Each structure stands twice: as structure tokens, then as C-alpha cells.
């Protein structure tokens, strides 16, 4: 239906009255000395938790899988009566995989939505940016998956439920040296991500300590389309394997171009490869490659199998490690809320810090003095497009 003149008149009236209302609200707020940022306070009968994650962009499965894991934990908990007699709700903002957006999202969650805790991010660089804001406002944050050591060094409000890259780099190095018997490994890393730079360094140091040689370190920037210059240099060094500590979209593209250039050495990656998109993008080129990860759906432990059943009752397919880590992070947070005398930032942070032997899907979680977790890693191999269990690497002593 076309819009008639009456329609536009009523629109103008509506707009004018909305503007007057907004002005009045601002005046009232400033008269009381209150904040002028509009934002509904959380309903008194619910506990609001903020999630900031990449729901779009080249790391979109990180945010979406996280959301699936958080929601699964929330639904289970609410079905049992919630936390402290209140229902839990998770509000999610999209970071688009951009560092700048991570800080903005956390600011909004804290100042507008008044969340009592934060879950996220996945990518370490984004967790560092978001963590600084969480720390500044004194709101506890648990990252399910950011593995770079610097993330929790931001301050005493920032926690993680996953292992660190100092351990992950060593795990991949051990696998390369001992299981693959690799002597020479080339590295192609993302110079724009704290995760990738850190993992490269930890791997390199551990591989050298095991008697191996890193033949060359080549860099790219996330989203690059052409890796042929770096891959050509890498090919000339005749490596036994190529370590690509980046995120899945780039890793898939690297695999295709590596095979096209006749580079046949196995590719190795870290947890950043974990996405169903890796096989979609990399296709046959990624087959046979290995990466380290936080869990395997083939693990017979009851925690893993119960989680799989709960997931499959709601979704198709197999949850990636991000879903499992997010599920663990949210459940660990609720457990801390149960124990905390109040949900103030201080009380909640103290309860999270006191977590011991929490039975997670991704392993037993004890939060140490540096607000980190010490857990085992698994090495998986891409077979028929599916990450398939190869071996487990026990936690560092
Ligand atoms: N560990 C990665 C980082 O810190 C993120 C990640 C974790 C990605 C788990 C996939 C699965 O940036």
C-alpha cells in the first residue's frame, strides 16, 4: 500500500513527540545527576550475563559456537530453577572479529545493560581489548578459549577456562618431533593476531629444544588472499611439516595454495583451526593435516558423552571445541555464582578464583593463582573432512 499524506503527518507528529520524550528523559536524568546513557536495567528477577563474540566475519563460527555453548548451559540451568532463585539470561553483541569492536561491545554490556559478568571473546587480541574494559569497570570476565598468556595478565577480573599457548605450542612441537619425526618445520603465521604470534614463538622454542629446526618464519595478515610468495619461500626450505598457527579461514586458503604449489608436507595448526568451515574451505587440500585442540567428541568420558547428547537433542552435527569450552565457561560461572555471597564484581571474582576440580567437558578445571587453567590438549587429524582423534597430550606439570 502506498503511503498517503495522512501517514506522513502522523509520522512527523510521532517523531516530534518522541524527541520531546527523549529530551525530557535527559533532563530528568541530568537533574538527578544520573547517567544519561539510556539502557534498561536488568529485570529484578533475572541475572544478566554479557557475551561479546564474532557472530559475523571470517571468524564467525567462533562467536556462533560460543553462543550455542552458553545457551545450552543457560537452558539447563534455568530448567533447574536458575541461579540464586533467578533466571539467567545471556545478551550477545557481535565483535565482527574486530579488536576495536570488542572494547565497544564490553563497554555497552557493562554500562548500558549492566551485566554482572562477561563471557568472551575467543580470539586472544579481542579478549585483551575487552578484558581491559572489564577490568576498568570491575566486572569479572571469563574467556572460554583465548589461549595467549597476556589475556589474563590484564588484571584480576579476567579468567580463562582453557590451556595456554605456552603449553599448546609445546604440545604441537612434541607431536611434530616425536610422532611425525619431523626435523625441519617452516612457519606461516598471522602477524596481526596476538594468538598467532605467540603460538609461533612457543612452538619454535619448544621445537628447537627437542632438536628440531625452524627453516623459515613467514608472515601474513588475516584476510590475505595470496600466500604464494611466502609458500614459495617455504617450499625452497624443504620442510618436513609446515606450522600455520592462524584462524580457520586463512588456514583453509593456505592449504589450497600450498598444494597448488606442490608443497606436500603435512600442515600443522593450533586450536584456531577448529571450525566446520576449515574442511569446507580447504576441501581435499586440508586432508591429512593435524591440529591441536581442547577436546575430541570421540572422548568416552561421561562428561563428553552427556554434552554430545544434550547438544544433539537441539542441533544437527557435532559440536566443535568452542561449543564445549563455552558450555564449560558458563557452567563454571554459575557454580561460582552459587558460592559467591553476592554478585558484586569483587565477590564473584573471588568465587571464580576459588574454583577447584570443576568437572568440565574439556577436562577438569582448577583456576590457578594467575587465573588460568591447566588442561590436556588433543591432537586431531583431518580425515574425510572431520577432525579425528590421534593422541592426547597431558597438561604441563
Ligand atoms: N585460542 C584461540 C585464540 O586465543 C581461539 C580459539 C580457541 C579458536 C578454540 C578456536 C577454538 O585466539
PDB file of N, CA, C and O and ligand atoms in Angstrom, residues 61-62 121-127 143-148 151 160 162-163 165 168 193-196 199 246-248 270-275 292-294 320-322 325, ligand 1:
ATOM      1  N   UNK A  61      32.336 -18.549  13.074  1.00  0.00           N
ATOM      2  CA  UNK A  61      31.937 -19.770  13.809  1.00  0.00           C
ATOM      3  C   UNK A  61      32.390 -19.705  15.271  1.00  0.00           C
ATOM      4  O   UNK A  61      31.804 -20.357  16.125  1.00  0.00           O
ATOM      5  N   UNK A  62      33.424 -18.900  15.570  1.00  0.00           N
ATOM      6  CA  UNK A  62      33.865 -18.779  16.970  1.00  0.00           C
ATOM      7  C   UNK A  62      32.722 -18.215  17.824  1.00  0.00           C
ATOM      8  O   UNK A  62      32.405 -18.751  18.884  1.00  0.00           O
ATOM      9  N   UNK A 121      36.149 -13.071  24.880  1.00  0.00           N
ATOM     10  CA  UNK A 121      35.982 -13.376  23.453  1.00  0.00           C
ATOM     11  C   UNK A 121      36.675 -14.688  23.173  1.00  0.00           C
ATOM     12  O   UNK A 121      37.103 -15.369  24.093  1.00  0.00           O
ATOM     13  N   UNK A 122      36.798 -15.052  21.924  1.00  0.00           N
ATOM     14  CA  UNK A 122      37.539 -16.246  21.549  1.00  0.00           C
ATOM     15  C   UNK A 122      38.954 -15.845  21.123  1.00  0.00           C
ATOM     16  O   UNK A 122      39.947 -16.298  21.691  1.00  0.00           O
ATOM     17  N   UNK A 123      39.049 -14.968  20.137  1.00  0.00           N
ATOM     18  CA  UNK A 123      40.360 -14.532  19.638  1.00  0.00           C
ATOM     19  C   UNK A 123      41.092 -13.751  20.729  1.00  0.00           C
ATOM     20  O   UNK A 123      40.535 -12.828  21.324  1.00  0.00           O
ATOM     21  N   UNK A 124      42.341 -14.108  20.990  1.00  0.00           N
ATOM     22  CA  UNK A 124      43.089 -13.514  22.102  1.00  0.00           C
ATOM     23  C   UNK A 124      43.189 -11.993  22.014  1.00  0.00           C
ATOM     24  O   UNK A 124      43.013 -11.298  23.008  1.00  0.00           O
ATOM     25  N   UNK A 125      43.483 -11.461  20.828  1.00  0.00           N
ATOM     26  CA  UNK A 125      43.616  -9.999  20.699  1.00  0.00           C
ATOM     27  C   UNK A 125      42.333  -9.300  21.128  1.00  0.00           C
ATOM     28  O   UNK A 125      42.360  -8.223  21.729  1.00  0.00           O
ATOM     29  N   UNK A 126      41.191  -9.903  20.830  1.00  0.00           N
ATOM     30  CA  UNK A 126      39.909  -9.297  21.189  1.00  0.00           C
ATOM     31  C   UNK A 126      39.620  -9.441  22.684  1.00  0.00           C
ATOM     32  O   UNK A 126      39.036  -8.552  23.300  1.00  0.00           O
ATOM     33  N   UNK A 127      40.065 -10.533  23.265  1.00  0.00           N
ATOM     34  CA  UNK A 127      39.892 -10.710  24.716  1.00  0.00           C
ATOM     35  C   UNK A 127      40.779  -9.746  25.494  1.00  0.00           C
ATOM     36  O   UNK A 127      40.408  -9.302  26.586  1.00  0.00           O
ATOM     37  N   UNK A 143      37.046 -15.812  29.659  1.00  0.00           N
ATOM     38  CA  UNK A 143      37.153 -16.178  28.246  1.00  0.00           C
ATOM     39  C   UNK A 143      37.160 -17.702  28.168  1.00  0.00           C
ATOM     40  O   UNK A 143      37.910 -18.363  28.895  1.00  0.00           O
ATOM     41  N   UNK A 144      36.301 -18.249  27.300  1.00  0.00           N
ATOM     42  CA  UNK A 144      36.267 -19.700  27.176  1.00  0.00           C
ATOM     43  C   UNK A 144      37.500 -20.241  26.458  1.00  0.00           C
ATOM     44  O   UNK A 144      37.879 -21.381  26.705  1.00  0.00           O
ATOM     45  N   UNK A 145      38.118 -19.414  25.599  1.00  0.00           N
ATOM     46  CA  UNK A 145      39.019 -20.008  24.604  1.00  0.00           C
ATOM     47  C   UNK A 145      40.289 -19.244  24.272  1.00  0.00           C
ATOM     48  O   UNK A 145      41.097 -19.730  23.499  1.00  0.00           O
ATOM     49  N   UNK A 146      40.463 -18.051  24.815  1.00  0.00           N
ATOM     50  CA  UNK A 146      41.654 -17.265  24.438  1.00  0.00           C
ATOM     51  C   UNK A 146      42.879 -17.825  25.137  1.00  0.00           C
ATOM     52  O   UNK A 146      42.952 -17.847  26.359  1.00  0.00           O
ATOM     53  N   UNK A 147      43.847 -18.256  24.349  1.00  0.00           N
ATOM     54  CA  UNK A 147      44.972 -19.017  24.880  1.00  0.00           C
ATOM     55  C   UNK A 147      46.260 -18.211  25.058  1.00  0.00           C
ATOM     56  O   UNK A 147      47.223 -18.718  25.625  1.00  0.00           O
ATOM     57  N   UNK A 148      46.305 -16.967  24.542  1.00  0.00           N
ATOM     58  CA  UNK A 148      47.544 -16.200  24.682  1.00  0.00           C
ATOM     59  C   UNK A 148      47.751 -15.797  26.150  1.00  0.00           C
ATOM     60  O   UNK A 148      46.827 -15.308  26.797  1.00  0.00           O
ATOM     61  N   UNK A 151      46.331 -12.493  27.972  1.00  0.00           N
ATOM     62  CA  UNK A 151      44.900 -12.239  28.199  1.00  0.00           C
ATOM     63  C   UNK A 151      44.576 -12.068  29.676  1.00  0.00           C
ATOM     64  O   UNK A 151      43.965 -11.075  30.085  1.00  0.00           O
ATOM     65  N   UNK A 160      40.290 -17.466  32.549  1.00  0.00           N
ATOM     66  CA  UNK A 160      40.080 -18.336  31.374  1.00  0.00           C
ATOM     67  C   UNK A 160      39.894 -19.770  31.830  1.00  0.00           C
ATOM     68  O   UNK A 160      40.374 -20.150  32.906  1.00  0.00           O
ATOM     69  N   UNK A 162      40.605 -22.340  29.537  1.00  0.00           N
ATOM     70  CA  UNK A 162      41.335 -23.156  28.544  1.00  0.00           C
ATOM     71  C   UNK A 162      42.822 -23.165  28.880  1.00  0.00           C
ATOM     72  O   UNK A 162      43.275 -22.374  29.694  1.00  0.00           O
ATOM     73  N   UNK A 163      43.573 -24.009  28.221  1.00  0.00           N
ATOM     74  CA  UNK A 163      45.034 -24.023  28.405  1.00  0.00           C
ATOM     75  C   UNK A 163      45.672 -22.810  27.729  1.00  0.00           C
ATOM     76  O   UNK A 163      44.999 -22.049  27.032  1.00  0.00           O
ATOM     77  N   UNK A 165      48.909 -20.915  25.350  1.00  0.00           N
ATOM     78  CA  UNK A 165      49.703 -21.208  24.155  1.00  0.00           C
ATOM     79  C   UNK A 165      51.126 -21.645  24.472  1.00  0.00           C
ATOM     80  O   UNK A 165      51.763 -22.295  23.644  1.00  0.00           O
ATOM     81  N   UNK A 168      50.282 -25.164  24.508  1.00  0.00           N
ATOM     82  CA  UNK A 168      49.818 -25.647  23.204  1.00  0.00           C
ATOM     83  C   UNK A 168      50.960 -25.704  22.177  1.00  0.00           C
ATOM     84  O   UNK A 168      51.080 -26.663  21.408  1.00  0.00           O
ATOM     85  N   UNK A 193      47.662 -11.017  14.814  1.00  0.00           N
ATOM     86  CA  UNK A 193      46.953 -11.634  15.933  1.00  0.00           C
ATOM     87  C   UNK A 193      47.928 -12.060  17.033  1.00  0.00           C
ATOM     88  O   UNK A 193      48.872 -12.807  16.769  1.00  0.00           O
ATOM     89  N   UNK A 194      47.646 -11.606  18.248  1.00  0.00           N
ATOM     90  CA  UNK A 194      48.482 -11.979  19.399  1.00  0.00           C
ATOM     91  C   UNK A 194      48.573 -13.500  19.498  1.00  0.00           C
ATOM     92  O   UNK A 194      49.640 -14.061  19.786  1.00  0.00           O
ATOM     93  N   UNK A 195      47.445 -14.175  19.262  1.00  0.00           N
ATOM     94  CA  UNK A 195      47.387 -15.638  19.325  1.00  0.00           C
ATOM     95  C   UNK A 195      48.435 -16.262  18.405  1.00  0.00           C
ATOM     96  O   UNK A 195      49.231 -17.113  18.815  1.00  0.00           O
ATOM     97  N   UNK A 196      48.434 -15.837  17.148  1.00  0.00           N
ATOM     98  CA  UNK A 196      49.294 -16.446  16.138  1.00  0.00           C
ATOM     99  C   UNK A 196      50.778 -16.161  16.400  1.00  0.00           C
ATOM    100  O   UNK A 196      51.619 -17.063  16.320  1.00  0.00           O
ATOM    101  N   UNK A 199      51.868 -18.211  19.528  1.00  0.00           N
ATOM    102  CA  UNK A 199      51.954 -19.651  19.284  1.00  0.00           C
ATOM    103  C   UNK A 199      53.173 -19.998  18.428  1.00  0.00           C
ATOM    104  O   UNK A 199      53.846 -21.013  18.654  1.00  0.00           O
ATOM    105  N   UNK A 246      47.188 -20.027  12.650  1.00  0.00           N
ATOM    106  CA  UNK A 246      46.264 -18.937  12.347  1.00  0.00           C
ATOM    107  C   UNK A 246      44.834 -19.399  12.566  1.00  0.00           C
ATOM    108  O   UNK A 246      44.600 -20.456  13.148  1.00  0.00           O
ATOM    109  N   UNK A 247      43.868 -18.613  12.091  1.00  0.00           N
ATOM    110  CA  UNK A 247      42.462 -18.985  12.207  1.00  0.00           C
ATOM    111  C   UNK A 247      42.010 -19.718  10.940  1.00  0.00           C
ATOM    112  O   UNK A 247      42.651 -19.660   9.894  1.00  0.00           O
ATOM    113  N   UNK A 248      40.872 -20.410  11.071  1.00  0.00           N
ATOM    114  CA  UNK A 248      40.478 -21.407  10.079  1.00  0.00           C
ATOM    115  C   UNK A 248      40.297 -20.920   8.630  1.00  0.00           C
ATOM    116  O   UNK A 248      40.618 -21.635   7.699  1.00  0.00           O
ATOM    117  N   UNK A 270      46.960 -24.972  15.241  1.00  0.00           N
ATOM    118  CA  UNK A 270      46.544 -24.939  16.634  1.00  0.00           C
ATOM    119  C   UNK A 270      45.029 -24.909  16.712  1.00  0.00           C
ATOM    120  O   UNK A 270      44.329 -25.153  15.708  1.00  0.00           O
ATOM    121  N   UNK A 271      44.497 -24.570  17.902  1.00  0.00           N
ATOM    122  CA  UNK A 271      43.046 -24.599  18.098  1.00  0.00           C
ATOM    123  C   UNK A 271      42.287 -23.642  17.188  1.00  0.00           C
ATOM    124  O   UNK A 271      41.099 -23.835  16.940  1.00  0.00           O
ATOM    125  N   UNK A 272      42.970 -22.616  16.684  1.00  0.00           N
ATOM    126  CA  UNK A 272      42.327 -21.652  15.791  1.00  0.00           C
ATOM    127  C   UNK A 272      41.805 -22.256  14.496  1.00  0.00           C
ATOM    128  O   UNK A 272      41.044 -21.629  13.760  1.00  0.00           O
ATOM    129  N   UNK A 273      42.207 -23.492  14.227  1.00  0.00           N
ATOM    130  CA  UNK A 273      41.712 -24.191  13.032  1.00  0.00           C
ATOM    131  C   UNK A 273      40.334 -24.803  13.262  1.00  0.00           C
ATOM    132  O   UNK A 273      39.686 -25.259  12.328  1.00  0.00           O
ATOM    133  N   UNK A 274      39.925 -24.857  14.533  1.00  0.00           N
ATOM    134  CA  UNK A 274      38.739 -25.657  14.846  1.00  0.00           C
ATOM    135  C   UNK A 274      37.437 -25.008  14.413  1.00  0.00           C
ATOM    136  O   UNK A 274      36.899 -24.143  15.104  1.00  0.00           O
ATOM    137  N   UNK A 275      36.955 -25.440  13.256  1.00  0.00           N
ATOM    138  CA  UNK A 275      35.688 -24.952  12.717  1.00  0.00           C
ATOM    139  C   UNK A 275      35.277 -25.892  11.600  1.00  0.00           C
ATOM    140  O   UNK A 275      36.131 -26.407  10.876  1.00  0.00           O
ATOM    141  N   UNK A 292      46.105 -29.068  17.056  1.00  0.00           N
ATOM    142  CA  UNK A 292      45.874 -29.320  18.483  1.00  0.00           C
ATOM    143  C   UNK A 292      44.541 -28.688  18.866  1.00  0.00           C
ATOM    144  O   UNK A 292      44.125 -27.696  18.281  1.00  0.00           O
ATOM    145  N   UNK A 293      43.888 -29.287  19.858  1.00  0.00           N
ATOM    146  CA  UNK A 293      42.563 -28.794  20.225  1.00  0.00           C
ATOM    147  C   UNK A 293      42.254 -29.069  21.698  1.00  0.00           C
ATOM    148  O   UNK A 293      43.038 -29.715  22.395  1.00  0.00           O
ATOM    149  N   UNK A 294      41.089 -28.583  22.128  1.00  0.00           N
ATOM    150  CA  UNK A 294      40.717 -28.648  23.546  1.00  0.00           C
ATOM    151  C   UNK A 294      39.925 -29.897  23.917  1.00  0.00           C
ATOM    152  O   UNK A 294      39.813 -30.231  25.080  1.00  0.00           O
ATOM    153  N   UNK A 320      31.847 -28.251  17.834  1.00  0.00           N
ATOM    154  CA  UNK A 320      33.301 -28.061  17.834  1.00  0.00           C
ATOM    155  C   UNK A 320      33.762 -27.733  19.263  1.00  0.00           C
ATOM    156  O   UNK A 320      32.936 -27.634  20.187  1.00  0.00           O
ATOM    157  N   UNK A 321      35.071 -27.564  19.434  1.00  0.00           N
ATOM    158  CA  UNK A 321      35.604 -27.341  20.786  1.00  0.00           C
ATOM    159  C   UNK A 321      35.109 -26.035  21.384  1.00  0.00           C
ATOM    160  O   UNK A 321      34.976 -25.912  22.601  1.00  0.00           O
ATOM    161  N   UNK A 322      34.795 -25.071  20.523  1.00  0.00           N
ATOM    162  CA  UNK A 322      34.305 -23.789  21.032  1.00  0.00           C
ATOM    163  C   UNK A 322      32.996 -23.956  21.789  1.00  0.00           C
ATOM    164  O   UNK A 322      32.781 -23.318  22.814  1.00  0.00           O
ATOM    165  N   UNK A 325      33.917 -25.503  25.164  1.00  0.00           N
ATOM    166  CA  UNK A 325      34.580 -24.556  26.068  1.00  0.00           C
ATOM    167  C   UNK A 325      33.592 -23.527  26.600  1.00  0.00           C
ATOM    168  O   UNK A 325      33.637 -23.136  27.774  1.00  0.00           O
TER     169      UNK A 325
HETATM  170  N1  LIG B   1      42.885 -19.979  21.145  1.00  0.00           N
HETATM  171  C1  LIG B   1      42.469 -19.053  20.117  1.00  0.00           C
HETATM  172  C2  LIG B   1      42.941 -17.648  20.468  1.00  0.00           C
HETATM  173  O1  LIG B   1      43.337 -17.433  21.576  1.00  0.00           O
HETATM  174  C3  LIG B   1      40.996 -19.064  19.899  1.00  0.00           C
HETATM  175  C4  LIG B   1      40.290 -20.395  19.656  1.00  0.00           C
HETATM  176  C5  LIG B   1      40.073 -21.321  20.667  1.00  0.00           C
HETATM  177  C6  LIG B   1      39.795 -20.717  18.432  1.00  0.00           C
HETATM  178  C7  LIG B   1      39.419 -22.521  20.459  1.00  0.00           C
HETATM  179  C8  LIG B   1      39.126 -21.933  18.200  1.00  0.00           C
HETATM  180  C9  LIG B   1      38.943 -22.848  19.232  1.00  0.00           C
HETATM  181  O2  LIG B   1      42.911 -16.728  19.700  1.00  0.00           O
END
